[in-house]
XYZ file of C-alpha atoms in Angstrom:
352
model
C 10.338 -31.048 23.542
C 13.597 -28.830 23.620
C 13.095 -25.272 24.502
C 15.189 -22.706 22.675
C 18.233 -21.544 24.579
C 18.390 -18.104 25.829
C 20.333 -15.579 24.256
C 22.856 -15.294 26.941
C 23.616 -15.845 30.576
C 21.276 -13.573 32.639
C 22.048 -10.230 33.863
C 23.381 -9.966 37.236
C 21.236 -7.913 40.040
C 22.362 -4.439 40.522
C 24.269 -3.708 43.215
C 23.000 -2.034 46.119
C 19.898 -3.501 46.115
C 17.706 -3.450 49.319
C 15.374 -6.300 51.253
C 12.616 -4.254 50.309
C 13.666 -4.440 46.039
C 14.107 -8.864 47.159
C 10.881 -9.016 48.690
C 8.806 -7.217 46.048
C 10.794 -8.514 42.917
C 9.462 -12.785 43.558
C 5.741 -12.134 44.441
C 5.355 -9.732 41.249
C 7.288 -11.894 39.000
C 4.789 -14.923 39.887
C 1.648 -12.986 39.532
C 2.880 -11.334 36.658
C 3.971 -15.260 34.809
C 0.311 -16.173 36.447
C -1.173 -13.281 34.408
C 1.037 -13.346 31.571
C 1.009 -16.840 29.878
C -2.493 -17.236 28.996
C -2.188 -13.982 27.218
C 0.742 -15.011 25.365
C -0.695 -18.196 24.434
C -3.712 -16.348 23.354
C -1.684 -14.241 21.060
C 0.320 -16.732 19.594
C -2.792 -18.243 18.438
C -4.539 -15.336 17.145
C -0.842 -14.889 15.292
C -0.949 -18.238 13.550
C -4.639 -17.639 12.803
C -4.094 -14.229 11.756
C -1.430 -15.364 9.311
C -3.009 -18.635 7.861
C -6.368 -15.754 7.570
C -4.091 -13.539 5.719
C -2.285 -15.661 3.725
C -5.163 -17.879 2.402
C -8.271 -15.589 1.869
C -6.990 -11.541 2.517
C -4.576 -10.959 0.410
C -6.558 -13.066 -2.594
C -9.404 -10.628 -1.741
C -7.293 -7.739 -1.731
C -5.800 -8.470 -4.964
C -8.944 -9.469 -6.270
C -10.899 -6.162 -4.907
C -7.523 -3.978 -6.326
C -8.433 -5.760 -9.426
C -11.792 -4.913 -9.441
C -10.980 -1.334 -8.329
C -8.757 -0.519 -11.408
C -10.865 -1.692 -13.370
C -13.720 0.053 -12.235
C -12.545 3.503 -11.014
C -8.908 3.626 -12.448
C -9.072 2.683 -16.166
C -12.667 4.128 -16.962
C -11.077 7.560 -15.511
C -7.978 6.922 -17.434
C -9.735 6.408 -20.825
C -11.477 9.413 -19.816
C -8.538 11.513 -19.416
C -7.019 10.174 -22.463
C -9.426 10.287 -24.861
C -12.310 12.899 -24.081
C -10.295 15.199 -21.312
C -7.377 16.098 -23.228
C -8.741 16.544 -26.376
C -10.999 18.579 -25.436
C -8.463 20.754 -23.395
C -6.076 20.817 -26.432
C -9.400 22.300 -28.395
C -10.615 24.527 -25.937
C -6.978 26.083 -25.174
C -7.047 26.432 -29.373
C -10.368 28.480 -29.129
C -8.810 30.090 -26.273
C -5.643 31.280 -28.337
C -7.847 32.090 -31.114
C -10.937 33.993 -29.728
C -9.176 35.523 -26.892
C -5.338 35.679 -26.923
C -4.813 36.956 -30.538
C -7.632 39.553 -30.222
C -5.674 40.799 -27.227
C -2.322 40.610 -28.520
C -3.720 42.627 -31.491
C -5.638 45.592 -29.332
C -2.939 45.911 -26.977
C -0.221 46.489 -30.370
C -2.877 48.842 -32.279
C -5.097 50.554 -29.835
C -3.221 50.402 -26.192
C 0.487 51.245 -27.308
C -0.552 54.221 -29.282
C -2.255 55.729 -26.156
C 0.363 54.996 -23.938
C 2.428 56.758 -26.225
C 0.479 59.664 -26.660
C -0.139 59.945 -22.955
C 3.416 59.708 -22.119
C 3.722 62.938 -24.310
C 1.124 64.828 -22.763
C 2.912 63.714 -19.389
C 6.078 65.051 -20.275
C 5.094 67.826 -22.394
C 2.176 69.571 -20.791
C 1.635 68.152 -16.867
C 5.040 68.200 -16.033
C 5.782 72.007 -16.193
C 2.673 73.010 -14.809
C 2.911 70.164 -12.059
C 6.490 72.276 -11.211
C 5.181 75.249 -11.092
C 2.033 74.521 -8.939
C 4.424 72.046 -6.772
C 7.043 75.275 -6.182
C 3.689 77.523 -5.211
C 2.300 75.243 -2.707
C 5.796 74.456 -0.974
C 5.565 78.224 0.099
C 2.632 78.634 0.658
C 2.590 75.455 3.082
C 5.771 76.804 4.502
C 4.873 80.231 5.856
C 1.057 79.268 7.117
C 1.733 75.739 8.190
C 5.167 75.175 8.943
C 6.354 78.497 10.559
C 3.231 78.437 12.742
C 3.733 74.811 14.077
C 7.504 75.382 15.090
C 6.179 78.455 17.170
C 3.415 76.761 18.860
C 5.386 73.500 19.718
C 8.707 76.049 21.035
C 6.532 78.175 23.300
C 3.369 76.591 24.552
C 4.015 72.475 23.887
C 7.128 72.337 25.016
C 7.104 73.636 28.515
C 3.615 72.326 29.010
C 4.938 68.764 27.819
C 8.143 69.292 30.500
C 6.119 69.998 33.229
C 3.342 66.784 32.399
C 6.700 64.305 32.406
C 7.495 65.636 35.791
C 4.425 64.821 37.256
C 4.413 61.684 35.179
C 7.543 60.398 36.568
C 6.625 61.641 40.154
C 3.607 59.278 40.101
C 5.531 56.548 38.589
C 8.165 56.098 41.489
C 5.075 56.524 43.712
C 3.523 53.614 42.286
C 6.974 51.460 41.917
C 7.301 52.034 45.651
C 3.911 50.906 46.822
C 3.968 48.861 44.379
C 7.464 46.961 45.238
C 6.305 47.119 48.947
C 3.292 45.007 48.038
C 4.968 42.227 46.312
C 7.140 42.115 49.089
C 4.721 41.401 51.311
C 3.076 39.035 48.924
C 5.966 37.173 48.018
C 7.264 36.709 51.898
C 3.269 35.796 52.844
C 3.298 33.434 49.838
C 6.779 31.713 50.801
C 5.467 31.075 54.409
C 2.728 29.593 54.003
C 2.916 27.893 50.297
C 6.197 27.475 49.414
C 8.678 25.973 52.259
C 5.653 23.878 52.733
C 5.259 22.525 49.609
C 9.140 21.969 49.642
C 8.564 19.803 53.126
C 5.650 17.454 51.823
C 8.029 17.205 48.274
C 11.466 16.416 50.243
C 9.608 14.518 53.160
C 7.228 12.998 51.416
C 6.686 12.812 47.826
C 10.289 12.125 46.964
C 10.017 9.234 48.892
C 6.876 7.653 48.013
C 8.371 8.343 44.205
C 11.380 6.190 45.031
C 9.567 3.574 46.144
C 6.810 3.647 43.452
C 9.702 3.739 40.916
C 11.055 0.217 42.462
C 7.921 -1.202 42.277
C 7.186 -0.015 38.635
C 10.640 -0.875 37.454
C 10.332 -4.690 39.619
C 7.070 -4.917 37.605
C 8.086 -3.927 34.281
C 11.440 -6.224 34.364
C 8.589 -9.066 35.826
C 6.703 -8.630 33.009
C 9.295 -8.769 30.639
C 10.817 -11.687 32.124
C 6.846 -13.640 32.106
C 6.018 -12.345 28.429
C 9.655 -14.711 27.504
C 8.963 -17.520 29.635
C 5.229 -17.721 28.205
C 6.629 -17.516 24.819
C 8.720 -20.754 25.428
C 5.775 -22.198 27.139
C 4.185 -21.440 24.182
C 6.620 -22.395 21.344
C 6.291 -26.208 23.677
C 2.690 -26.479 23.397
C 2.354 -25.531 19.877
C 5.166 -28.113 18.901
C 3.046 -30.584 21.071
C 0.071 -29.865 19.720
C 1.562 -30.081 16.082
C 3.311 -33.309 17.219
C 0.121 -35.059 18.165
C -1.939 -33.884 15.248
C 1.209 -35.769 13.450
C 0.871 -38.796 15.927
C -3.185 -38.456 15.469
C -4.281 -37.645 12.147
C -0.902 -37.412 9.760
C 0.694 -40.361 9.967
C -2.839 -42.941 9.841
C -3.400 -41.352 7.238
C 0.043 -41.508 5.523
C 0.223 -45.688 6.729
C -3.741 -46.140 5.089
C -2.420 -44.637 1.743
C 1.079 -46.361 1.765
C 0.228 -49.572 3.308
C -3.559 -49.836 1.911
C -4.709 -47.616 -0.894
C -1.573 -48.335 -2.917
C -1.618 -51.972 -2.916
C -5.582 -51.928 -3.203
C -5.013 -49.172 -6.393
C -1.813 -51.643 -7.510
C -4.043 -54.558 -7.728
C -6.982 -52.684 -9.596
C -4.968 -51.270 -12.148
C -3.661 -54.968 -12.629
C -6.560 -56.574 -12.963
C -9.296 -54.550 -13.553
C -8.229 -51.576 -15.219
C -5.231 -52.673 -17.595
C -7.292 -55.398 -18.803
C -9.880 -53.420 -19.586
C -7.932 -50.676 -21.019
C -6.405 -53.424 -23.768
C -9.599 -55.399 -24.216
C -11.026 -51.499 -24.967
C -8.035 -50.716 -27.256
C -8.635 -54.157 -29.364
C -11.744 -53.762 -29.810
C -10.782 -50.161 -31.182
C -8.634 -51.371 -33.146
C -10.643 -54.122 -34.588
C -13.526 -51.699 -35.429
C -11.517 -48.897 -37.130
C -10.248 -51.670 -39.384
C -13.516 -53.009 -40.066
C -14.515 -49.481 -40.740
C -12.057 -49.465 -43.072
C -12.443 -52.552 -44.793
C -16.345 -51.249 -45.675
C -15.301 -47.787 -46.650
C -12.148 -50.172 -49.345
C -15.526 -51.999 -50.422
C -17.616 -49.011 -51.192
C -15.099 -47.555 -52.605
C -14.315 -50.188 -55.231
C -18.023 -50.705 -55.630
C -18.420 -47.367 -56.647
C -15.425 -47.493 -59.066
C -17.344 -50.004 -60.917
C -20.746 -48.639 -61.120
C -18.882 -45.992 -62.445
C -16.676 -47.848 -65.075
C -19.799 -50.217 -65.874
C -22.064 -46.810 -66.448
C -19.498 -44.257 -68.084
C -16.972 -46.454 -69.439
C -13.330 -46.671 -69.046
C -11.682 -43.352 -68.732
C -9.772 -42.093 -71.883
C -5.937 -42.900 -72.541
C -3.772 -40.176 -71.352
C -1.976 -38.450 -74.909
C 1.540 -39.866 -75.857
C 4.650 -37.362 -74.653
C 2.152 -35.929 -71.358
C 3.239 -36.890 -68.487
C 0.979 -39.128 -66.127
C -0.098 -37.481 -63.062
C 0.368 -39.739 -59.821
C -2.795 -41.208 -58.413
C -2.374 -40.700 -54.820
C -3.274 -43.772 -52.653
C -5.414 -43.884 -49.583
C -3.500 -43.499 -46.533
C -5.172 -47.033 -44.946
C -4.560 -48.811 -48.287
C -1.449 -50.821 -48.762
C 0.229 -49.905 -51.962
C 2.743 -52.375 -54.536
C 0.797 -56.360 -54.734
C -0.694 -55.547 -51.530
C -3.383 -53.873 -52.522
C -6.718 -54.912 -51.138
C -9.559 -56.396 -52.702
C -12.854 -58.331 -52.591
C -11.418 -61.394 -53.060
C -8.391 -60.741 -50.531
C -7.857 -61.367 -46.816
C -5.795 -58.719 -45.751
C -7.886 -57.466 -42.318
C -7.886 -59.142 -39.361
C -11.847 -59.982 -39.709
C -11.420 -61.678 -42.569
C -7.909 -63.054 -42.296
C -7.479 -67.002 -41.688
């Protein structure tokens, strides 16, 4: 049992590697082989069983259930579509056009354009002027009790009173920014001491670390795995090819040395001198009866001829200058002086 070859020479260990990578990187490679091989055994054998599954009874099923499915959901809802849906459409969007659209078409061109038209007029004509003149009288009006009034009020009373609110406004702001700022301050040196530098110790100290080493250990333990999931596959390709090597030694090749060495002398022999035999002795006897079945259909055949001739008489003589029509022979009967008879021994049961 050869074991395939790796793909190349393996890659050498980084450098600057500690005693502490050395000593974890051999007891997690052997637990992780110890760990690893019965899986991958386990899955190459649900692989070849998931294949030979697949291969011999669910993709026949699936074809035969996609099968099933067109023909059950897919062409019944075809035909449907084809030959009720769109019809139907086609002579609905026909009553459509006819009871709905052309109605429409025609009271939009006779009744709807005319009163556009005449309301356009009255628009222009009539509105518009006395729209003008009403717009010009309330632009005036609006001007002298609305607009005049409004600049006044905001000039003398909003205006200072709105001054003197943003003064106080922006007094109490900078109040508030101050206390405000003198807060965070406090906050922010209160939070520093006693959160942040030590959260920075126990990260630096600490964490950072414990991080490097848990990183060795998960990277010594990924590359272990990877290096037991390849070694169990080779320990896997070997037993399979074992195991398919002694089902050869065990079942294949008995039976392959029964049917070369037995069952095809034993069938040899029987065809030989059973079955040949029988096979001519069938196809004489065959022979012999379709030619005695012959010979007694010749016999009627004449006998009939001459019950006829004896009760009707010969036939009539053909007119001179007509020409005679061939009498077609039997296709078993010889033709020329061969011709068979009562008297003659021209089958094999009667021949001497």
């Amino acid at each position: 049992m050869d074991l395939e070859k790796p793909a190349g020479p393996p890659a050498a260990a980084p450098a600057g590697e500690g005693c502490l990578v050395v000593a974890i990187r051999i007891p997690v490679r052997i637990v992780a082989l110890v760990l690893v091989v019965p899986v991958r055994m386990a899955w190459d054998a649900l692989v070849v069983a998931g294949r030979f599954l697949n291969d011999t009874l669910l993709r026949p099923l699936g074809r035969a259930l996609l099968w099933v499915g067109r023909a059950v959901f897919v062409w019944p809802f075809v035909g449907l579509w084809r030959y009720v849906l769109v019809p139907s459409g086609k002579g609905l969007a026909w009553l459509g056009k006819v009871l709905l659209v052309l109605p429409a078409l025609a009271f939009h061109r006779h009744v709807l354009t005319p009163l556009g038209h005449g309301a356009a007029w009255l628009y222009a004509r009539v509105l518009t002027p006395v729209g003008a003149g009403a717009w010009a009288a309330a632009v005036w009006l609006g001007r002298y009790l609305v607009v005049v009034p409004a600049l006044w009020l905001y000039r003398w009373v909003l205006a200072p009173v709105g001054r003197a609110v943003a003064w106080c406004g922006r007094g109490l702001v900078w109040l508030g920014a101050t206390v405000v700022t003198g807060i965070g301050a406090g906050l922010y040196w209160i939070t520093r001491i006693l959160l942040v530098l030590p959260a920075l110790a126990v990260w630096r100290w600490v964490l950072v670390p414990v991080g490097r080493v848990l990183a060795v250990v998960a990277r010594e333990v990924g590359d272990a795995l990877g290096h037991a999931w390849r070694v169990a596959g080779h320990l896997s390709l070997a037993v399979g090819r074992f195991l398919g090597r002694l089902f050869r030694w065990v079942f294949v090749e008995p039976v392959r040395w029964v049917y070369r060495s037995v069952l095809t002398p034993v069938g040899h022999v029987v065809r030989d001198t059973v079955l040949r035999p029988v096979g001519d002795a069938a196809r004489a006897v065959g022979r012999a009866t379709r030619q005695a079945l012959a010979a007694a259909r010749a016999s009627v055949r004449q006998a009939r001829a001459d019950l006829r001739r004896v009760l009707l008489g010969e036939p009539a003589a053909e007119p001179v200058g007509r020409p005679k029509k061939p009498q077609l022979a039997h296709r078993r009967e010889p033709t020329g002086p061969e011709t068979r008879t009562l008297g003659s021994s021209t089958t094999a049961l009667t021949k001497d």
